Short mmCIF file of C-alpha atoms in Angstrom, two decimals:
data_model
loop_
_atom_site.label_atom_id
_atom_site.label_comp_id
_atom_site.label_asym_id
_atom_site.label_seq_id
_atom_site.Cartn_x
_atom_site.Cartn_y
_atom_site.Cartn_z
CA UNK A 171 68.31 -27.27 14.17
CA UNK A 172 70.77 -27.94 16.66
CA UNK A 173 70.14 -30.66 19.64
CA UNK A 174 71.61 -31.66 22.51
CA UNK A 175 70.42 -34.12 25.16
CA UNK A 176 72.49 -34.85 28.23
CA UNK A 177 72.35 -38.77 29.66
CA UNK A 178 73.80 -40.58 32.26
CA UNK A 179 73.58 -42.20 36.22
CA UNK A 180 70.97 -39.74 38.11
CA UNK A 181 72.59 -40.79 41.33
CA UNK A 182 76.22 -41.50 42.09
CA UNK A 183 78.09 -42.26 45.11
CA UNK A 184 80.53 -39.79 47.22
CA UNK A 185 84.20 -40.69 46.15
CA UNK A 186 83.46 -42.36 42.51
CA UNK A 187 83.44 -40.52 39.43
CA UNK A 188 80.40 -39.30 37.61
CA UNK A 189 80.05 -39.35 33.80
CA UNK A 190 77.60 -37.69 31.41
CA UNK A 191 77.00 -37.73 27.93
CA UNK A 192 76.30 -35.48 25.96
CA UNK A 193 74.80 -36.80 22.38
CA UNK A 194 74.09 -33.72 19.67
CA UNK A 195 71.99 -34.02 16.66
CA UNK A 196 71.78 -31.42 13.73
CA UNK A 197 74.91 -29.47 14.01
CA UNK A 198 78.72 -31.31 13.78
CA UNK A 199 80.63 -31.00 17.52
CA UNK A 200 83.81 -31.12 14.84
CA UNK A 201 82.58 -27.00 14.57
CA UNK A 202 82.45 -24.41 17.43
CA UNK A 203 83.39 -25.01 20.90
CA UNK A 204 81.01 -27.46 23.68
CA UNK A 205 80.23 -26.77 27.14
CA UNK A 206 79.42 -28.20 30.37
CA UNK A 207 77.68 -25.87 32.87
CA UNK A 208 75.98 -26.96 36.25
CA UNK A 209 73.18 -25.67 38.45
CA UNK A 210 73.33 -26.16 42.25
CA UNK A 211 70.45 -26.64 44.32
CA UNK A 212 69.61 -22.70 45.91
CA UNK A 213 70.31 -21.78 41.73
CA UNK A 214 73.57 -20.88 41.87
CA UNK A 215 75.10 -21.98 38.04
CA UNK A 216 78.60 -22.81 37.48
CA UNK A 217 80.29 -22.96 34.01
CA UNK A 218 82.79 -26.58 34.56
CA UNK A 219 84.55 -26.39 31.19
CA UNK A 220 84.31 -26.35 27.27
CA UNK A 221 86.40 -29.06 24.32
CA UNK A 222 86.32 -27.43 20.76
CA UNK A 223 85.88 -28.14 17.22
CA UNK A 224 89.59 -29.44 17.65
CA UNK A 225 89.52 -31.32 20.85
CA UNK A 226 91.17 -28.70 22.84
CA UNK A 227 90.00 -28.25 26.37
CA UNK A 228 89.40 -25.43 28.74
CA UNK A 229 88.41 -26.05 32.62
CA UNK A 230 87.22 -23.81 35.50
CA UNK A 231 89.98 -23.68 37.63
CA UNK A 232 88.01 -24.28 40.75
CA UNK A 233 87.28 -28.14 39.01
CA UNK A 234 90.82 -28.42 37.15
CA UNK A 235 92.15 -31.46 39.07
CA UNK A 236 89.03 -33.43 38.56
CA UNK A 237 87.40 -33.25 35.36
CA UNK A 238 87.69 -34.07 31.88
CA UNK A 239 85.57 -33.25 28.90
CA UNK A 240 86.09 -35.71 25.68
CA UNK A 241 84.39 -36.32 22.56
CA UNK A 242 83.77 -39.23 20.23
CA UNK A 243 83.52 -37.63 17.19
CA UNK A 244 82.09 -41.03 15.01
CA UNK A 245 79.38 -40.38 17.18
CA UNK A 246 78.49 -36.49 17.67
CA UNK A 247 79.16 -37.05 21.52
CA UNK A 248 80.91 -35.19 24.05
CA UNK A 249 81.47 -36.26 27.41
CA UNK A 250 81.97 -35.17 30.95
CA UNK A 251 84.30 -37.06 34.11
CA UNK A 252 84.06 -35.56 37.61
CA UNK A 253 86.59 -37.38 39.67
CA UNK A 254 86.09 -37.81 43.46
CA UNK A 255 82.50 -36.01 43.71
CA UNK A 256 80.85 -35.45 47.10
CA UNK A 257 77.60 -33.90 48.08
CA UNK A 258 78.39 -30.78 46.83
CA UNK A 259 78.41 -31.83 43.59
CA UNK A 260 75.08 -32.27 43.63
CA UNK A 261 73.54 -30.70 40.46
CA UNK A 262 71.60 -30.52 37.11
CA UNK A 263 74.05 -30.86 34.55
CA UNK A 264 73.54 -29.07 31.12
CA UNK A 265 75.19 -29.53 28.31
CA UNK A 266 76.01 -26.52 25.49
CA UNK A 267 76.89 -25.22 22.07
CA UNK A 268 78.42 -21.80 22.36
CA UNK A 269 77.35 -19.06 19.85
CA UNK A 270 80.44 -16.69 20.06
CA UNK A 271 82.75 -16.18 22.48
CA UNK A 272 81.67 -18.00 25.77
CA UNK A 273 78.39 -17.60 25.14
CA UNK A 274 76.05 -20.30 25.39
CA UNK A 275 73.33 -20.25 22.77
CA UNK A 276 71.88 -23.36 21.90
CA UNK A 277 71.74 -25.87 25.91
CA UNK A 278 70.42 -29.45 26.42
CA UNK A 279 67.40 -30.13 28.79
CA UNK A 280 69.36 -30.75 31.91
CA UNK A 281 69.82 -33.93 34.28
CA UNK A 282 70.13 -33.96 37.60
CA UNK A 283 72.65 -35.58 39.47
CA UNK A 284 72.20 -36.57 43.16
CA UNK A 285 75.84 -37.30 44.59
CA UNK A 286 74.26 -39.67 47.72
CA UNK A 287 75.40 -42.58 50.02
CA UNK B 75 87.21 -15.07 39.25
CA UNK B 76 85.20 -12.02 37.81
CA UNK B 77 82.51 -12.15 40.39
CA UNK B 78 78.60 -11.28 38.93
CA UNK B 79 76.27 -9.44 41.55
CA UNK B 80 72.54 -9.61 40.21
CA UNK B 81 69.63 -7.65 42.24
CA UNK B 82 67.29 -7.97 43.10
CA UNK B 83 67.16 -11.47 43.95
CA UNK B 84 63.08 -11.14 43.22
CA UNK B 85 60.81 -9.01 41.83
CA UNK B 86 56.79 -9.44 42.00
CA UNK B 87 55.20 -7.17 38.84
CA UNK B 88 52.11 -6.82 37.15
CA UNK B 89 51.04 -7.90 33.72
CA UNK B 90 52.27 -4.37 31.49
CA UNK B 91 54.93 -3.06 34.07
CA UNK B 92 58.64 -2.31 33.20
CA UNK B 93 61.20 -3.93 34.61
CA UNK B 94 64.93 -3.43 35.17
CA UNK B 95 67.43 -6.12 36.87
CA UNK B 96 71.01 -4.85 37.76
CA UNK B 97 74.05 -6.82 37.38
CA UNK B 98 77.21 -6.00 38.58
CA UNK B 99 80.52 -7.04 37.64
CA UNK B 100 83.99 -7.08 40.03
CA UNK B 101 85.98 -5.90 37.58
CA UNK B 102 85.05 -3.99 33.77
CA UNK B 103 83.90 -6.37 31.25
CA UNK B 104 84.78 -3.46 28.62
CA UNK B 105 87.60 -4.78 26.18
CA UNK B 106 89.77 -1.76 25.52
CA UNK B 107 90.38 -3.47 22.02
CA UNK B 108 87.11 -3.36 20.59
CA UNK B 109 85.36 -1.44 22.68
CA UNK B 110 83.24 -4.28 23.44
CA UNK B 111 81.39 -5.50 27.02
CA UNK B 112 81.20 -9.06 27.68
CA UNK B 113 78.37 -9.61 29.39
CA UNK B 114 75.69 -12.01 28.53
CA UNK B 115 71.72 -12.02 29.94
CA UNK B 116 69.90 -15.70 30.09
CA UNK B 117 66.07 -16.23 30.64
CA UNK B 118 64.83 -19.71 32.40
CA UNK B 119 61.88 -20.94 32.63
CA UNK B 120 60.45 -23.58 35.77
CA UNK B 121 61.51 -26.93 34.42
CA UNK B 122 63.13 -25.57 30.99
CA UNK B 123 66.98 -25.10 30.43
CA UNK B 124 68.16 -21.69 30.11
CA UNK B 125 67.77 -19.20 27.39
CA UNK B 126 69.98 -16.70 25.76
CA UNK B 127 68.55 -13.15 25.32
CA UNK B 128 71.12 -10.89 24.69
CA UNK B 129 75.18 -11.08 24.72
CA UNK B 130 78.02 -8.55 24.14
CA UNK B 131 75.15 -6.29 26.75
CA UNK B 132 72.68 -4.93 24.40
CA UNK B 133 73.03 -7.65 21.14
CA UNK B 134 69.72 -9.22 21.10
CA UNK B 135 69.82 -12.88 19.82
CA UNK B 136 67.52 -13.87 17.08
CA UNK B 137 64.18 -14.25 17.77
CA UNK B 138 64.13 -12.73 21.04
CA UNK B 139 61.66 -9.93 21.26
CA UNK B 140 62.69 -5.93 21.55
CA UNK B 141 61.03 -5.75 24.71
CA UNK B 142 64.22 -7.52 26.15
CA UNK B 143 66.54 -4.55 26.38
CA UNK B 144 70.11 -4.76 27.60
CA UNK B 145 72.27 -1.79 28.78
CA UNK B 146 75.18 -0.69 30.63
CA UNK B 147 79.15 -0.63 30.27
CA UNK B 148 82.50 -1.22 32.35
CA UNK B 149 80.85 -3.09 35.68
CA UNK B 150 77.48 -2.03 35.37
CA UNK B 151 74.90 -3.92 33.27
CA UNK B 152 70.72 -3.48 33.34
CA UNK B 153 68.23 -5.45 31.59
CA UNK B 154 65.19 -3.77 30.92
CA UNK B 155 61.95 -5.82 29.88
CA UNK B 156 58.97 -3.08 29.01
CA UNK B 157 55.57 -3.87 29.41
CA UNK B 158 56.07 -7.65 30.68
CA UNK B 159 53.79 -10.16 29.77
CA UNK B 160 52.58 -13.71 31.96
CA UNK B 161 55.23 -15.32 29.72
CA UNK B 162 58.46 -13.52 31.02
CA UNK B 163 57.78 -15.12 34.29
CA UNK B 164 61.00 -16.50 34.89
CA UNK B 165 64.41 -16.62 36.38
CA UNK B 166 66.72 -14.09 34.65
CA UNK B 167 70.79 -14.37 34.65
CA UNK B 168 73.33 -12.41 34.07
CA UNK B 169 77.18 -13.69 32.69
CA UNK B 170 80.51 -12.54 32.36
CA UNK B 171 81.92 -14.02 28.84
CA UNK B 172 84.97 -11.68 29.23
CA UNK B 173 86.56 -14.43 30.57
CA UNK B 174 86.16 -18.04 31.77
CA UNK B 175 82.22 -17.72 32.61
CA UNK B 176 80.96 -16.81 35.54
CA UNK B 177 77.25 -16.26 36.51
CA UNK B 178 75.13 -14.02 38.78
CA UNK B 179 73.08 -15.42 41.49
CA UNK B 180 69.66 -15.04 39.50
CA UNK B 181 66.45 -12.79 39.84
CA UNK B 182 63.39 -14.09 39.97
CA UNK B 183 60.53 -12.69 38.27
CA UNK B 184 56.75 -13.10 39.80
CA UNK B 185 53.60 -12.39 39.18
CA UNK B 186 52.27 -9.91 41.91
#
């Protein structure tokens, strides 16, 4: 069965870069495509991106200049960079296996990021 | 951006009831190649992650029981759950996966 636990800084200040793992057990992230999604505080939920089974990346256009999704495959690990964050990046950050096309089947627990001073 | 439009934004029911939650889409989610609507329906729970129900609008993902029912075509999407139960008690999504994903604003689902 497929796993996926999201790690990484709960709290991060306005102007640095956050950074989440994203470690998967029980399923090879060298197969289907890997997403980050966010929910805002007030539940809105915001897909950020996706890196496949090759490495290839796709980004939400709104978050194109700042972030990057990578992977360490020797590890079953994909991660996520958010340049330049500010208090409206506050979020729980999830982490995601798709099923078919853009379609998030299998999603980590979540872990909330606090973008604070 | 294909813009989602859930309502309501809450709904108070009683243990047995049917439900429906609307979802509406900016522009048709029909592919004209398959014939195929790309819109996806998530259930999540207080404290839990979410959960997929149903994708392509009325495919039911395994496991998921037939009281989740998903309907609708072009811009229009419902999700029906018949005679809900204390454990459907949740916050309900709907998504676009025609293109890069985009998510309604949620309906939440009480106990009244």
């Amino acid at each position: 069965e497929v796993q996926l636990q999201e790690s990484g800084p709960g709290l991060v200040k306005p102007s640095q870069s956050l950074s989440l793992t994203c470690s998967v057990t029980g399923y090879s992230i060298t197969s289907n495509y890997w997403g980050w999604i966010r929910k805002f505080p007030g539940n809105k939920m915001e897909w950020m991106g996706y890196i496949s089974y090759s490495g290839s990346t796709s980004y939400n256009p709104s978050l194109k200049s700042r972030i990057s999704i990578t992977r360490d495959t020797s590890k079953n690990q994909f991660f996520l960079q958010l340049n330049s964050v500010t208090t409206e990046d506050t979020a729980t950050y999830y982490c995601a296996r798709y099923l078919t096309t853009r379609v998030l089947a299998y999603w980590g627990q979540g872990t909330l990021v606090t973008v604070s001073s | 951006d294909i813009v989602m439009t859930q309502s309501p934004s809450s709904l108070a029911v009683s243990a047995g009831e049917t439900v429906t939650i609307n979802c509406k889409s900016s522009q048709s989610l029909l592919s004209s190649g398959n014939q195929k609507n790309y819109l996806a329906w998530y259930q999540q729970k207080p404290g839990q992650s979410p959960k997929l129900l149903i994708y392509l609008a009325s495919t039911r993902e395994s496991g998921v029981p037939d009281r989740f029912i998903g309907s609708g075509s072009g811009t229009d999407f419902t999700l029906t759950i018949s005679s809900v139960q204390a454990e459907d008690l949740a916050d309900y999504y709907c998504q676009q996966h025609y293109s890069y994903p985009t998510f309604g604003g949620g309906t939440k689902l009480e106990l009244k």
